[in-house]
């Protein structure tokens, strides 16, 4: 039988993978942390940049209030 669809509720915010694979160009071990900023809502927000294509991704320390 087919599995029923489920909701993708995350218990913690997304973070860069251990291998740092870039979602844009797909290169492994590509993400480098370029800056961290404090946010009252999300804690520390880290910005990572791909050393191959220059794509940037931001990851928050915690979910904002009332977010799933």
mmCIF file of C-alpha atoms in Angstrom:
data_model
loop_
_atom_site.group_PDB
_atom_site.id
_atom_site.type_symbol
_atom_site.label_atom_id
_atom_site.label_comp_id
_atom_site.label_asym_id
_atom_site.label_seq_id
_atom_site.Cartn_x
_atom_site.Cartn_y
_atom_site.Cartn_z
ATOM 1 C CA UNK A 1 0.000 0.000 0.000
ATOM 2 C CA UNK A 2 0.957 3.620 -0.357
ATOM 3 C CA UNK A 3 2.010 5.619 2.681
ATOM 4 C CA UNK A 4 -0.165 8.523 3.705
ATOM 5 C CA UNK A 5 1.311 12.007 3.268
ATOM 6 C CA UNK A 6 2.606 13.526 6.484
ATOM 7 C CA UNK A 7 3.343 17.060 7.589
ATOM 8 C CA UNK A 8 6.970 18.091 7.692
ATOM 9 C CA UNK A 9 7.068 19.830 11.069
ATOM 10 C CA UNK A 10 10.631 20.524 12.148
ATOM 11 C CA UNK A 11 11.500 20.269 15.830
ATOM 12 C CA UNK A 12 14.544 22.485 15.282
ATOM 13 C CA UNK A 13 15.470 24.974 12.573
ATOM 14 C CA UNK A 14 17.440 23.898 9.527
ATOM 15 C CA UNK A 15 21.205 24.083 9.687
ATOM 16 C CA UNK A 16 23.939 23.476 7.156
ATOM 17 C CA UNK A 17 24.619 19.792 6.748
ATOM 18 C CA UNK A 18 27.762 18.220 8.142
ATOM 19 C CA UNK A 19 29.136 18.025 4.598
ATOM 20 C CA UNK A 20 28.056 21.585 3.689
ATOM 21 C CA UNK A 21 26.510 20.742 0.315
ATOM 22 C CA UNK A 22 25.358 23.810 -1.621
ATOM 23 C CA UNK A 23 21.666 23.580 -2.642
ATOM 24 C CA UNK A 24 22.296 25.692 -5.764
ATOM 25 C CA UNK A 25 25.369 24.138 -7.424
ATOM 26 C CA UNK A 26 25.451 20.832 -5.498
ATOM 27 C CA UNK A 27 29.138 20.987 -4.558
ATOM 28 C CA UNK A 28 30.137 19.128 -1.379
ATOM 29 C CA UNK A 29 32.131 20.766 1.447
ATOM 30 C CA UNK A 30 31.383 24.168 -0.100
ATOM 31 C CA UNK A 31 29.740 26.210 2.682
ATOM 32 C CA UNK A 32 31.821 28.599 4.768
ATOM 33 C CA UNK A 33 30.411 30.780 7.548
ATOM 34 C CA UNK A 34 30.849 34.424 6.566
ATOM 35 C CA UNK A 35 29.004 36.212 9.397
ATOM 36 C CA UNK A 36 26.790 35.787 12.435
ATOM 37 C CA UNK A 37 24.213 38.301 13.614
ATOM 38 C CA UNK A 38 22.161 38.413 16.803
ATOM 39 C CA UNK A 39 18.385 38.464 16.448
ATOM 40 C CA UNK A 40 15.915 38.942 19.299
ATOM 41 C CA UNK A 41 13.437 36.678 17.538
ATOM 42 C CA UNK A 42 15.593 33.861 16.134
ATOM 43 C CA UNK A 43 18.714 33.950 18.316
ATOM 44 C CA UNK A 44 21.921 33.865 16.291
ATOM 45 C CA UNK A 45 21.461 33.981 12.509
ATOM 46 C CA UNK A 46 24.445 32.540 10.628
ATOM 47 C CA UNK A 47 25.126 33.293 6.966
ATOM 48 C CA UNK A 48 27.025 30.706 4.919
ATOM 49 C CA UNK A 49 28.457 31.250 1.429
ATOM 50 C CA UNK A 50 29.346 28.633 -1.180
ATOM 51 C CA UNK A 51 32.986 28.931 -2.195
ATOM 52 C CA UNK A 52 32.138 27.644 -5.693
ATOM 53 C CA UNK A 53 29.137 29.696 -6.883
ATOM 54 C CA UNK A 54 28.815 32.402 -4.176
ATOM 55 C CA UNK A 55 25.263 31.396 -3.161
ATOM 56 C CA UNK A 56 24.372 32.462 0.404
ATOM 57 C CA UNK A 57 22.068 30.683 2.872
ATOM 58 C CA UNK A 58 20.969 31.894 6.302
ATOM 59 C CA UNK A 59 20.281 29.596 9.236
ATOM 60 C CA UNK A 60 18.660 30.644 12.513
ATOM 61 C CA UNK A 61 19.435 29.260 15.950
ATOM 62 C CA UNK A 62 15.753 28.827 16.839
ATOM 63 C CA UNK A 63 12.281 29.139 15.334
ATOM 64 C CA UNK A 64 10.462 32.461 15.744
ATOM 65 C CA UNK A 65 7.631 32.428 18.312
ATOM 66 C CA UNK A 66 4.383 30.805 17.089
ATOM 67 C CA UNK A 67 6.137 29.114 14.144
ATOM 68 C CA UNK A 68 5.803 25.463 13.272
#
